[in-house]
Amino acid sequence: AYGELARLVRERAASLHAAGVRHGDTVALILPDSADHVIALYALARVGAIIFSLPDFVSRRDIEESLASVSVDTVIAPQAKISANATGPESADGPRPFGRDLLNIAAEDLLRTGAPPLDAPGIGDDAPLMLLQSSGTTGAPKTFLYSHADMFEWVKRYASAQKWNADDRCLSLNHMSFAIGRNVCMGMLHTGATIVVGHADSAEELVRFIQEK
């Protein structure tokens, strides 16, 4: 429910702040599509961080190249991805956090409650919120920085174009590491609609998912 979402966002923002995330920090978010991903987006916005979303399904090398292309302060990812404990070259030397000079936060740790409530900082409309990279079709990936106001306009635009309303129940299959996935998700929530976050690898799986949800 929306009340529960608001509570979880407040708790997650407090956990982020207790873990060391501060207003103006650039945070790489590497999470699978889930309710926790949605909560993390809003919690980071509440803290005043700049969100740099990366797909969780690409190789570690691709992730590290993306991290090296911008100035990142913190990485949030599942513990297994931070540690890279699976067998293979990536784990030959044991656990490998993403960069020794970066704050690495395991997503599982943010689920713990008990952090002191966050006195949310005053965040202006022009404060930066989202760092986006193009697909690099020209051979040189481009980076764009969107403010809180910019993102709000994108969200309203998506909601208006699709004519969503509070009675709708919407299934989002776009990865939230991509701009369209985040905009669709936030656009649905902006209108008071119910959002179902899911992923299907085949038409048959998609049909089953829709029938179950």
PDB file of C-alpha atoms in Angstrom:
ATOM      1  CA  ALA A   1       0.000   0.000   0.000  1.00  0.00           C
ATOM      2  CA  TYR A   2       1.095   3.610  -0.479  1.00  0.00           C
ATOM      3  CA  GLY A   3       1.313   4.225   3.261  1.00  0.00           C
ATOM      4  CA  GLU A   4       3.594   1.231   3.654  1.00  0.00           C
ATOM      5  CA  LEU A   5       5.703   2.404   0.708  1.00  0.00           C
ATOM      6  CA  ALA A   6       6.137   5.821   2.338  1.00  0.00           C
ATOM      7  CA  ARG A   7       7.161   4.195   5.634  1.00  0.00           C
ATOM      8  CA  LEU A   8       9.686   1.916   3.943  1.00  0.00           C
ATOM      9  CA  VAL A   9      11.166   4.833   1.989  1.00  0.00           C
ATOM     10  CA  ARG A  10      11.666   6.780   5.233  1.00  0.00           C
ATOM     11  CA  GLU A  11      13.261   3.751   6.923  1.00  0.00           C
ATOM     12  CA  ARG A  12      15.491   2.996   3.941  1.00  0.00           C
ATOM     13  CA  ALA A  13      16.575   6.649   3.714  1.00  0.00           C
ATOM     14  CA  ALA A  14      17.537   6.548   7.390  1.00  0.00           C
ATOM     15  CA  SER A  15      19.524   3.341   6.784  1.00  0.00           C
ATOM     16  CA  LEU A  16      21.301   4.936   3.818  1.00  0.00           C
ATOM     17  CA  HIS A  17      22.267   7.955   5.890  1.00  0.00           C
ATOM     18  CA  ALA A  18      23.444   5.755   8.764  1.00  0.00           C
ATOM     19  CA  ALA A  19      25.577   3.791   6.285  1.00  0.00           C
ATOM     20  CA  GLY A  20      27.321   6.987   5.169  1.00  0.00           C
ATOM     21  CA  VAL A  21      25.349   8.246   2.142  1.00  0.00           C
ATOM     22  CA  ARG A  22      25.074  12.028   2.160  1.00  0.00           C
ATOM     23  CA  HIS A  23      23.324  14.791   0.243  1.00  0.00           C
ATOM     24  CA  GLY A  24      25.076  15.277  -3.107  1.00  0.00           C
ATOM     25  CA  ASP A  25      26.776  11.855  -3.157  1.00  0.00           C
ATOM     26  CA  THR A  26      26.650   9.941  -6.431  1.00  0.00           C
ATOM     27  CA  VAL A  27      25.364   6.431  -5.742  1.00  0.00           C
ATOM     28  CA  ALA A  28      25.577   3.561  -8.214  1.00  0.00           C
ATOM     29  CA  LEU A  29      22.475   1.409  -7.784  1.00  0.00           C
ATOM     30  CA  ILE A  30      22.926  -2.152  -9.057  1.00  0.00           C
ATOM     31  CA  LEU A  31      19.767  -4.052  -8.137  1.00  0.00           C
ATOM     32  CA  PRO A  32      17.409  -6.470  -9.878  1.00  0.00           C
ATOM     33  CA  ASP A  33      13.897  -5.291 -10.724  1.00  0.00           C
ATOM     34  CA  SER A  34      11.881  -5.568  -7.532  1.00  0.00           C
ATOM     35  CA  ALA A  35       9.889  -3.628  -4.962  1.00  0.00           C
ATOM     36  CA  ASP A  36      13.164  -3.041  -3.104  1.00  0.00           C
ATOM     37  CA  HIS A  37      14.547  -1.323  -6.221  1.00  0.00           C
ATOM     38  CA  VAL A  38      11.553   1.043  -6.247  1.00  0.00           C
ATOM     39  CA  ILE A  39      11.998   1.798  -2.542  1.00  0.00           C
ATOM     40  CA  ALA A  40      15.721   2.427  -3.010  1.00  0.00           C
ATOM     41  CA  LEU A  41      15.078   4.976  -5.774  1.00  0.00           C
ATOM     42  CA  TYR A  42      12.761   7.050  -3.614  1.00  0.00           C
ATOM     43  CA  ALA A  43      14.961   6.645  -0.521  1.00  0.00           C
ATOM     44  CA  LEU A  44      18.031   7.923  -2.355  1.00  0.00           C
ATOM     45  CA  ALA A  45      16.007  10.882  -3.619  1.00  0.00           C
ATOM     46  CA  ARG A  46      14.927  11.605  -0.027  1.00  0.00           C
ATOM     47  CA  VAL A  47      18.547  11.612   1.143  1.00  0.00           C
ATOM     48  CA  GLY A  48      19.450  13.990  -1.699  1.00  0.00           C
ATOM     49  CA  ALA A  49      21.817  11.596  -3.456  1.00  0.00           C
ATOM     50  CA  ILE A  50      22.454  11.469  -7.196  1.00  0.00           C
ATOM     51  CA  ILE A  51      21.282   8.115  -8.575  1.00  0.00           C
ATOM     52  CA  PHE A  52      23.377   6.292 -11.164  1.00  0.00           C
ATOM     53  CA  SER A  53      21.464   3.126 -12.043  1.00  0.00           C
ATOM     54  CA  LEU A  54      23.324   0.244 -13.663  1.00  0.00           C
ATOM     55  CA  PRO A  55      21.904  -3.065 -14.957  1.00  0.00           C
ATOM     56  CA  ASP A  56      22.546  -5.968 -12.614  1.00  0.00           C
ATOM     57  CA  PHE A  57      22.604  -8.521 -15.441  1.00  0.00           C
ATOM     58  CA  VAL A  58      25.783  -7.359 -17.219  1.00  0.00           C
ATOM     59  CA  SER A  59      29.318  -8.574 -16.510  1.00  0.00           C
ATOM     60  CA  ARG A  60      31.369  -7.252 -13.631  1.00  0.00           C
ATOM     61  CA  ARG A  61      33.821  -5.796 -16.152  1.00  0.00           C
ATOM     62  CA  ASP A  62      31.024  -3.762 -17.765  1.00  0.00           C
ATOM     63  CA  ILE A  63      29.933  -2.510 -14.358  1.00  0.00           C
ATOM     64  CA  GLU A  64      33.450  -1.507 -13.394  1.00  0.00           C
ATOM     65  CA  GLU A  65      33.917   0.333 -16.708  1.00  0.00           C
ATOM     66  CA  SER A  66      30.720   2.294 -16.059  1.00  0.00           C
ATOM     67  CA  LEU A  67      31.847   3.105 -12.512  1.00  0.00           C
ATOM     68  CA  ALA A  68      35.177   4.331 -13.861  1.00  0.00           C
ATOM     69  CA  SER A  69      33.455   6.639 -16.377  1.00  0.00           C
ATOM     70  CA  VAL A  70      31.864   8.894 -13.747  1.00  0.00           C
ATOM     71  CA  SER A  71      32.731  10.108 -10.260  1.00  0.00           C
ATOM     72  CA  VAL A  72      30.908   7.661  -7.966  1.00  0.00           C
ATOM     73  CA  ASP A  73      30.988   7.803  -4.159  1.00  0.00           C
ATOM     74  CA  THR A  74      28.946   4.731  -3.236  1.00  0.00           C
ATOM     75  CA  VAL A  75      27.845   1.414  -4.710  1.00  0.00           C
ATOM     76  CA  ILE A  76      24.686  -0.374  -3.577  1.00  0.00           C
ATOM     77  CA  ALA A  77      24.364  -3.959  -4.768  1.00  0.00           C
ATOM     78  CA  PRO A  78      23.468  -7.413  -3.449  1.00  0.00           C
ATOM     79  CA  GLN A  79      26.122  -8.815  -1.131  1.00  0.00           C
ATOM     80  CA  ALA A  80      26.978 -11.603  -3.580  1.00  0.00           C
ATOM     81  CA  LYS A  81      27.722  -9.087  -6.332  1.00  0.00           C
ATOM     82  CA  ILE A  82      29.862  -6.922  -4.068  1.00  0.00           C
ATOM     83  CA  SER A  83      31.863  -9.863  -2.784  1.00  0.00           C
ATOM     84  CA  ALA A  84      32.124 -11.711  -6.121  1.00  0.00           C
ATOM     85  CA  ASN A  85      32.662 -14.965  -4.253  1.00  0.00           C
ATOM     86  CA  ALA A  86      31.733 -17.196  -7.163  1.00  0.00           C
ATOM     87  CA  THR A  87      34.516 -19.322  -8.615  1.00  0.00           C
ATOM     88  CA  GLY A  88      36.427 -17.860 -11.531  1.00  0.00           C
ATOM     89  CA  PRO A  89      38.899 -15.110 -12.349  1.00  0.00           C
ATOM     90  CA  GLU A  90      36.811 -12.449 -10.641  1.00  0.00           C
ATOM     91  CA  SER A  91      37.164 -14.168  -7.271  1.00  0.00           C
ATOM     92  CA  ALA A  92      40.672 -15.624  -7.550  1.00  0.00           C
ATOM     93  CA  ASP A  93      41.924 -13.171  -4.929  1.00  0.00           C
ATOM     94  CA  GLY A  94      38.917 -13.501  -2.665  1.00  0.00           C
ATOM     95  CA  PRO A  95      36.187 -10.856  -2.129  1.00  0.00           C
ATOM     96  CA  ARG A  96      36.478  -7.864  -4.453  1.00  0.00           C
ATOM     97  CA  PRO A  97      34.429  -4.828  -3.455  1.00  0.00           C
ATOM     98  CA  PHE A  98      33.759  -2.315  -6.213  1.00  0.00           C
ATOM     99  CA  GLY A  99      36.765  -0.038  -5.760  1.00  0.00           C
ATOM    100  CA  ARG A 100      38.764   0.368  -2.590  1.00  0.00           C
ATOM    101  CA  ASP A 101      37.962   4.082  -2.430  1.00  0.00           C
ATOM    102  CA  LEU A 102      34.199   3.597  -2.789  1.00  0.00           C
ATOM    103  CA  LEU A 103      31.655   3.027  -0.042  1.00  0.00           C
ATOM    104  CA  ASN A 104      30.193  -0.421  -0.777  1.00  0.00           C
ATOM    105  CA  ILE A 105      26.774  -1.105   0.761  1.00  0.00           C
ATOM    106  CA  ALA A 106      25.091  -4.493   0.592  1.00  0.00           C
ATOM    107  CA  ALA A 107      21.414  -4.102  -0.286  1.00  0.00           C
ATOM    108  CA  GLU A 108      20.535  -6.683   2.363  1.00  0.00           C
ATOM    109  CA  ASP A 109      21.986  -4.431   5.084  1.00  0.00           C
ATOM    110  CA  LEU A 110      19.569  -1.647   4.157  1.00  0.00           C
ATOM    111  CA  LEU A 111      16.627  -3.886   5.071  1.00  0.00           C
ATOM    112  CA  ARG A 112      17.572  -3.697   8.739  1.00  0.00           C
ATOM    113  CA  THR A 113      15.538  -1.216  10.734  1.00  0.00           C
ATOM    114  CA  GLY A 114      16.560   0.791  13.766  1.00  0.00           C
ATOM    115  CA  ALA A 115      18.561   3.616  12.213  1.00  0.00           C
ATOM    116  CA  PRO A 116      17.793   7.057  13.696  1.00  0.00           C
ATOM    117  CA  PRO A 117      15.076   8.876  11.716  1.00  0.00           C
ATOM    118  CA  LEU A 118      16.522  11.068   8.985  1.00  0.00           C
ATOM    119  CA  ASP A 119      15.855  14.778   9.170  1.00  0.00           C
ATOM    120  CA  ALA A 120      15.559  15.056   5.392  1.00  0.00           C
ATOM    121  CA  PRO A 121      17.683  17.900   3.996  1.00  0.00           C
ATOM    122  CA  GLY A 122      16.058  20.730   2.117  1.00  0.00           C
ATOM    123  CA  ILE A 123      16.340  19.714  -1.528  1.00  0.00           C
ATOM    124  CA  GLY A 124      15.617  22.316  -4.196  1.00  0.00           C
ATOM    125  CA  ASP A 125      13.909  21.573  -7.492  1.00  0.00           C
ATOM    126  CA  ASP A 126      17.166  22.189  -9.342  1.00  0.00           C
ATOM    127  CA  ALA A 127      19.192  19.802  -7.194  1.00  0.00           C
ATOM    128  CA  PRO A 128      20.652  16.922  -9.259  1.00  0.00           C
ATOM    129  CA  LEU A 129      18.866  13.579  -8.915  1.00  0.00           C
ATOM    130  CA  MET A 130      19.558  11.196 -11.795  1.00  0.00           C
ATOM    131  CA  LEU A 131      22.735  10.531 -13.770  1.00  0.00           C
ATOM    132  CA  LEU A 132      22.045   8.838 -17.104  1.00  0.00           C
ATOM    133  CA  GLN A 133      24.350   7.427 -19.756  1.00  0.00           C
ATOM    134  CA  SER A 134      23.489   6.883 -23.401  1.00  0.00           C
ATOM    135  CA  SER A 135      24.045   3.529 -25.061  1.00  0.00           C
ATOM    136  CA  GLY A 136      27.134   4.916 -26.745  1.00  0.00           C
ATOM    137  CA  THR A 137      26.038   4.367 -30.350  1.00  0.00           C
ATOM    138  CA  THR A 138      28.588   6.958 -31.451  1.00  0.00           C
ATOM    139  CA  GLY A 139      31.394   5.077 -29.714  1.00  0.00           C
ATOM    140  CA  ALA A 140      31.557   7.644 -26.904  1.00  0.00           C
ATOM    141  CA  PRO A 141      28.830   7.202 -24.248  1.00  0.00           C
ATOM    142  CA  LYS A 142      27.218  10.480 -23.250  1.00  0.00           C
ATOM    143  CA  THR A 143      26.260  11.365 -19.683  1.00  0.00           C
ATOM    144  CA  PHE A 144      23.251  13.487 -18.730  1.00  0.00           C
ATOM    145  CA  LEU A 145      22.370  14.889 -15.312  1.00  0.00           C
ATOM    146  CA  TYR A 146      18.700  15.432 -14.490  1.00  0.00           C
ATOM    147  CA  SER A 147      17.375  17.469 -11.573  1.00  0.00           C
ATOM    148  CA  HIS A 148      14.448  16.645  -9.298  1.00  0.00           C
ATOM    149  CA  ALA A 149      12.302  18.984 -11.378  1.00  0.00           C
ATOM    150  CA  ASP A 150      13.423  17.339 -14.633  1.00  0.00           C
ATOM    151  CA  MET A 151      12.523  13.878 -13.356  1.00  0.00           C
ATOM    152  CA  PHE A 152       9.157  15.055 -12.065  1.00  0.00           C
ATOM    153  CA  GLU A 153       8.322  16.469 -15.493  1.00  0.00           C
ATOM    154  CA  TRP A 154       9.316  13.176 -17.163  1.00  0.00           C
ATOM    155  CA  VAL A 155       7.164  11.225 -14.716  1.00  0.00           C
ATOM    156  CA  LYS A 156       4.147  13.483 -15.298  1.00  0.00           C
ATOM    157  CA  ARG A 157       4.664  13.246 -19.062  1.00  0.00           C
ATOM    158  CA  TYR A 158       4.588   9.446 -19.014  1.00  0.00           C
ATOM    159  CA  ALA A 159       1.535   9.357 -16.773  1.00  0.00           C
ATOM    160  CA  SER A 160      -0.327  11.864 -18.945  1.00  0.00           C
ATOM    161  CA  ALA A 161       0.575  10.166 -22.241  1.00  0.00           C
ATOM    162  CA  GLN A 162      -0.669   6.781 -21.016  1.00  0.00           C
ATOM    163  CA  LYS A 163      -3.712   8.261 -19.237  1.00  0.00           C
ATOM    164  CA  TRP A 164      -3.061   6.181 -16.142  1.00  0.00           C
ATOM    165  CA  ASN A 165      -5.284   6.678 -13.106  1.00  0.00           C
ATOM    166  CA  ALA A 166      -5.654   5.341  -9.583  1.00  0.00           C
ATOM    167  CA  ASP A 167      -7.934   2.514 -10.739  1.00  0.00           C
ATOM    168  CA  ASP A 168      -5.296   1.006 -13.029  1.00  0.00           C
ATOM    169  CA  ARG A 169      -3.196  -2.051 -12.223  1.00  0.00           C
ATOM    170  CA  CYS A 170      -0.070  -1.861 -14.342  1.00  0.00           C
ATOM    171  CA  LEU A 171       2.573  -4.433 -15.166  1.00  0.00           C
ATOM    172  CA  SER A 172       6.032  -2.965 -15.838  1.00  0.00           C
ATOM    173  CA  LEU A 173       8.432  -5.229 -17.741  1.00  0.00           C
ATOM    174  CA  ASN A 174      11.029  -2.536 -18.452  1.00  0.00           C
ATOM    175  CA  HIS A 175      14.251  -2.862 -16.493  1.00  0.00           C
ATOM    176  CA  MET A 176      14.426  -0.115 -13.872  1.00  0.00           C
ATOM    177  CA  SER A 177      18.116   0.345 -14.575  1.00  0.00           C
ATOM    178  CA  PHE A 178      16.937   1.996 -17.816  1.00  0.00           C
ATOM    179  CA  ALA A 179      15.353   5.442 -17.895  1.00  0.00           C
ATOM    180  CA  ILE A 180      12.100   4.246 -19.446  1.00  0.00           C
ATOM    181  CA  GLY A 181      11.682   1.604 -16.742  1.00  0.00           C
ATOM    182  CA  ARG A 182      12.066   4.151 -13.943  1.00  0.00           C
ATOM    183  CA  ASN A 183       9.852   6.720 -15.663  1.00  0.00           C
ATOM    184  CA  VAL A 184       7.069   4.201 -16.271  1.00  0.00           C
ATOM    185  CA  CYS A 185       7.237   2.933 -12.697  1.00  0.00           C
ATOM    186  CA  MET A 186       7.248   6.385 -11.134  1.00  0.00           C
ATOM    187  CA  GLY A 187       4.568   7.566 -13.560  1.00  0.00           C
ATOM    188  CA  MET A 188       2.270   4.792 -12.387  1.00  0.00           C
ATOM    189  CA  LEU A 189       2.898   5.629  -8.753  1.00  0.00           C
ATOM    190  CA  HIS A 190       2.403   9.340  -9.446  1.00  0.00           C
ATOM    191  CA  THR A 191      -1.193   8.648 -10.480  1.00  0.00           C
ATOM    192  CA  GLY A 192      -1.959   6.372  -7.535  1.00  0.00           C
ATOM    193  CA  ALA A 193      -2.069   3.261  -9.693  1.00  0.00           C
ATOM    194  CA  THR A 194      -1.035  -0.220  -8.550  1.00  0.00           C
ATOM    195  CA  ILE A 195       2.248  -1.345 -10.064  1.00  0.00           C
ATOM    196  CA  VAL A 196       3.374  -4.925 -10.565  1.00  0.00           C
ATOM    197  CA  VAL A 197       7.125  -5.277 -11.138  1.00  0.00           C
ATOM    198  CA  GLY A 198       8.106  -8.401 -12.994  1.00  0.00           C
ATOM    199  CA  HIS A 199      10.211 -10.005 -15.672  1.00  0.00           C
ATOM    200  CA  ALA A 200       9.525 -12.769 -18.161  1.00  0.00           C
ATOM    201  CA  ASP A 201      12.036 -14.588 -20.364  1.00  0.00           C
ATOM    202  CA  SER A 202       9.440 -16.065 -22.718  1.00  0.00           C
ATOM    203  CA  ALA A 203       5.899 -15.486 -23.967  1.00  0.00           C
ATOM    204  CA  GLU A 204       4.684 -18.485 -21.986  1.00  0.00           C
ATOM    205  CA  GLU A 205       6.266 -17.180 -18.794  1.00  0.00           C
ATOM    206  CA  LEU A 206       4.726 -13.762 -19.407  1.00  0.00           C
ATOM    207  CA  VAL A 207       1.248 -15.276 -19.799  1.00  0.00           C
ATOM    208  CA  ARG A 208       1.638 -17.228 -16.545  1.00  0.00           C
ATOM    209  CA  PHE A 209       2.912 -14.136 -14.750  1.00  0.00           C
ATOM    210  CA  ILE A 210      -0.068 -12.047 -15.900  1.00  0.00           C
ATOM    211  CA  GLN A 211      -2.532 -14.759 -14.903  1.00  0.00           C
ATOM    212  CA  GLU A 212      -0.984 -15.120 -11.456  1.00  0.00           C
ATOM    213  CA  LYS A 213      -0.836 -11.393 -10.740  1.00  0.00           C
TER     214      LYS A 213
END
